[in-house]
PDB file of C-alpha atoms in Angstrom:
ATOM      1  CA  UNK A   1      22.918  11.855  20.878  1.00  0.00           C
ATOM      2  CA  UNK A   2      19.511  13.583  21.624  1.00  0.00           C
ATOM      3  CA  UNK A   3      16.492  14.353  19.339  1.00  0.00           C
ATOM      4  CA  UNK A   4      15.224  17.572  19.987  1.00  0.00           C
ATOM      5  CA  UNK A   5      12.335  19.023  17.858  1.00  0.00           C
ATOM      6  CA  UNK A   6      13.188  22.647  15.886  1.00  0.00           C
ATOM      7  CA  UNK A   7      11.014  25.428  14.889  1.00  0.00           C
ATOM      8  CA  UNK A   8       9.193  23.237  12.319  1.00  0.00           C
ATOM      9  CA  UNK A   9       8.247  20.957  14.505  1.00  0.00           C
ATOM     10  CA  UNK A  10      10.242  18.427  13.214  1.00  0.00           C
ATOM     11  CA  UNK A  11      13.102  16.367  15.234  1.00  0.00           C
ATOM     12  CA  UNK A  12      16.521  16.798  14.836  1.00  0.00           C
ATOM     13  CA  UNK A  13      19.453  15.069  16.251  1.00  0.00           C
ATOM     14  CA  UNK A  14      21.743  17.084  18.980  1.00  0.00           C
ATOM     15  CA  UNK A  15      24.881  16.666  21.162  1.00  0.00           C
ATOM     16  CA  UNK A  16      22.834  18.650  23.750  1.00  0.00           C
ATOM     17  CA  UNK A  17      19.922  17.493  25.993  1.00  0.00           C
ATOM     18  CA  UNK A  18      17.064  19.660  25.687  1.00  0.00           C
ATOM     19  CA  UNK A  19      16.411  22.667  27.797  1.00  0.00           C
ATOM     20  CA  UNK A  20      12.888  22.542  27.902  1.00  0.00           C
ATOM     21  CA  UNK A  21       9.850  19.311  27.333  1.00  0.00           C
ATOM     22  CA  UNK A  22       6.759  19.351  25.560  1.00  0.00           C
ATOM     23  CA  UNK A  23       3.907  17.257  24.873  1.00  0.00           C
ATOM     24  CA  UNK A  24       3.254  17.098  21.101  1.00  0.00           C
ATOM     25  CA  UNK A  25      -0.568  16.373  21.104  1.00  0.00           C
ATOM     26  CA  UNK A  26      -1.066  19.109  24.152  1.00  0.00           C
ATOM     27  CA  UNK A  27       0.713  21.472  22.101  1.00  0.00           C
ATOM     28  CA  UNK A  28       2.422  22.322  25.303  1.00  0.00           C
ATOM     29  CA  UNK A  29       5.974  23.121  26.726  1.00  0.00           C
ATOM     30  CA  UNK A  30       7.624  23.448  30.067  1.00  0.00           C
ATOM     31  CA  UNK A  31      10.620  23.139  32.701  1.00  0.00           C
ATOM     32  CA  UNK A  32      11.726  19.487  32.645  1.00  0.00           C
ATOM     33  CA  UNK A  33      11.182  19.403  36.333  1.00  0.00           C
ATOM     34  CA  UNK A  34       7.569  20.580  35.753  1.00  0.00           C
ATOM     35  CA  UNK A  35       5.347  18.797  38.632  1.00  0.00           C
ATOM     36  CA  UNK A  36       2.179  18.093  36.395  1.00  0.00           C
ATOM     37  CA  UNK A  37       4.704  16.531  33.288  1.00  0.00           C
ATOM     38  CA  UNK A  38       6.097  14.463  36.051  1.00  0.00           C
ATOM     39  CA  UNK A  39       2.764  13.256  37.241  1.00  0.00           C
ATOM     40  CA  UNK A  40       1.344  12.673  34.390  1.00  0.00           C
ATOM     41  CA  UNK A  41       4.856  10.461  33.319  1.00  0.00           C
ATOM     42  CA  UNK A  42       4.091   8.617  36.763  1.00  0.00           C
ATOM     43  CA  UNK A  43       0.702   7.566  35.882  1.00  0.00           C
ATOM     44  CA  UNK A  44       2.381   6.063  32.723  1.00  0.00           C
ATOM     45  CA  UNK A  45       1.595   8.294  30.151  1.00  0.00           C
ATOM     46  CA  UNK A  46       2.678  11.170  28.611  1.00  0.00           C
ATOM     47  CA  UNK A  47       6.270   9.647  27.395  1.00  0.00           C
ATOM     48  CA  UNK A  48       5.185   8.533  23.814  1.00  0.00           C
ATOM     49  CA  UNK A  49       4.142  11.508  22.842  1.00  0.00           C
ATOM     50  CA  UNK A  50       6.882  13.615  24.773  1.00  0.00           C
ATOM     51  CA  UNK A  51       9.529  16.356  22.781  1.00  0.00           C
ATOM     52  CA  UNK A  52      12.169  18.468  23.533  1.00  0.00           C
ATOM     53  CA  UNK A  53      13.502  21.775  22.700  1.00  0.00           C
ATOM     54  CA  UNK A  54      16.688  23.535  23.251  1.00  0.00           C
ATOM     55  CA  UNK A  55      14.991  26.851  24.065  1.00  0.00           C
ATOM     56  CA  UNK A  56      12.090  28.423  24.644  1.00  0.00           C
ATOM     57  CA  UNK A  57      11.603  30.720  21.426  1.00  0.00           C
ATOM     58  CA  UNK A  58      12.600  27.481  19.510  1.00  0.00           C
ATOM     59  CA  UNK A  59       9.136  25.917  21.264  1.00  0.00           C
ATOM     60  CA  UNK A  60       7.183  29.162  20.662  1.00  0.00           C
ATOM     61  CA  UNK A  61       8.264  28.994  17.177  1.00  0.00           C
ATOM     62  CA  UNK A  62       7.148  25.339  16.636  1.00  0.00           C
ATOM     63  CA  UNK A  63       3.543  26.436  17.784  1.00  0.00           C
ATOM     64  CA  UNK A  64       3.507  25.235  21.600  1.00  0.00           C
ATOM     65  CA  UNK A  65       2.289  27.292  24.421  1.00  0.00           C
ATOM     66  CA  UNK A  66       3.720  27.605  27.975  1.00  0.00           C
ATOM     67  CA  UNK A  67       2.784  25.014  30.871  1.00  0.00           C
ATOM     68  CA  UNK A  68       0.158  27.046  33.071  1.00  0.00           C
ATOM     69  CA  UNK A  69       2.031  24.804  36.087  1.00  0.00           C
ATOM     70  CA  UNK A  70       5.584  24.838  36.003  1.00  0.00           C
ATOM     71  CA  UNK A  71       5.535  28.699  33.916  1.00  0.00           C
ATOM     72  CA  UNK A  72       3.052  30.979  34.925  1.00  0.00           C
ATOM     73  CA  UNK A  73       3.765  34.264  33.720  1.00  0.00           C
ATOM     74  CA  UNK A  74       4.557  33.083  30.609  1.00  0.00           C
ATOM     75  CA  UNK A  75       1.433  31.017  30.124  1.00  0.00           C
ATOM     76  CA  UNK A  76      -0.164  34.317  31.290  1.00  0.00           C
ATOM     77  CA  UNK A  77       1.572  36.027  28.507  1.00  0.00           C
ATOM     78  CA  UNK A  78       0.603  34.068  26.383  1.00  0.00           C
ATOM     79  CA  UNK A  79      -3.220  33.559  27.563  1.00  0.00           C
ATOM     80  CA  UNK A  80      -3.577  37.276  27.759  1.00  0.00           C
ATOM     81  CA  UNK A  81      -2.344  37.669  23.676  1.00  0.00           C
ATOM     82  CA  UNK A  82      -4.663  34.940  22.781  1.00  0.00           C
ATOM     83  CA  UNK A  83      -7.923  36.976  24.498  1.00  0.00           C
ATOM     84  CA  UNK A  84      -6.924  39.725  22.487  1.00  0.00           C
ATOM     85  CA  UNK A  85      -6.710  38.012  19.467  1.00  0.00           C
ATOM     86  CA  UNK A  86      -9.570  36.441  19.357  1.00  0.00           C
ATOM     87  CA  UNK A  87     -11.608  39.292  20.590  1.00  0.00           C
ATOM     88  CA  UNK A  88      -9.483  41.496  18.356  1.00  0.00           C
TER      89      UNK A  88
END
């Protein structure tokens, strides 16, 4: 069984591994295979406060933003809505 988190942001048990990780206090989702998630696992941190979601609108929905590393044209997506926003 996995724990994934859902749109709330809370966890929920699954059958299915997660599709996507996330770092709960960064606010922040990407690949699993992201090279700056694995780093920063490396250096031995990172884990405890590590989530997972099945999808990505499931992590959009939860209120975390795309990894500028491992998805950058989503992260620019996103970057370029949150300039308007604020300036809106």
């Amino acid at each position: 069984m996995y724990t994934l988190t859902g749109p709330d942001g809370r966890p929920y048990p699954s059958p299915f591994p997660g599709a996507l990780g996330g770092h709960r206090r960064g606010r922040l989702y990407g690949r699993l295979d992201c090279p700056s998630a694995l780093r920063a696992i490396a250096r031995g941190g990172y884990v405890t406060d590590r989530v997972f979601f099945a999808d990505e609108d499931t992590a959009v929905a939860a209120g975390y933003r795309p990894c500028a590393v491992c998805l950058p044209e989503q992260y620019a997506q996103w970057r370029n809505h949150q300039v308007r926003t604020t300036w809106a």
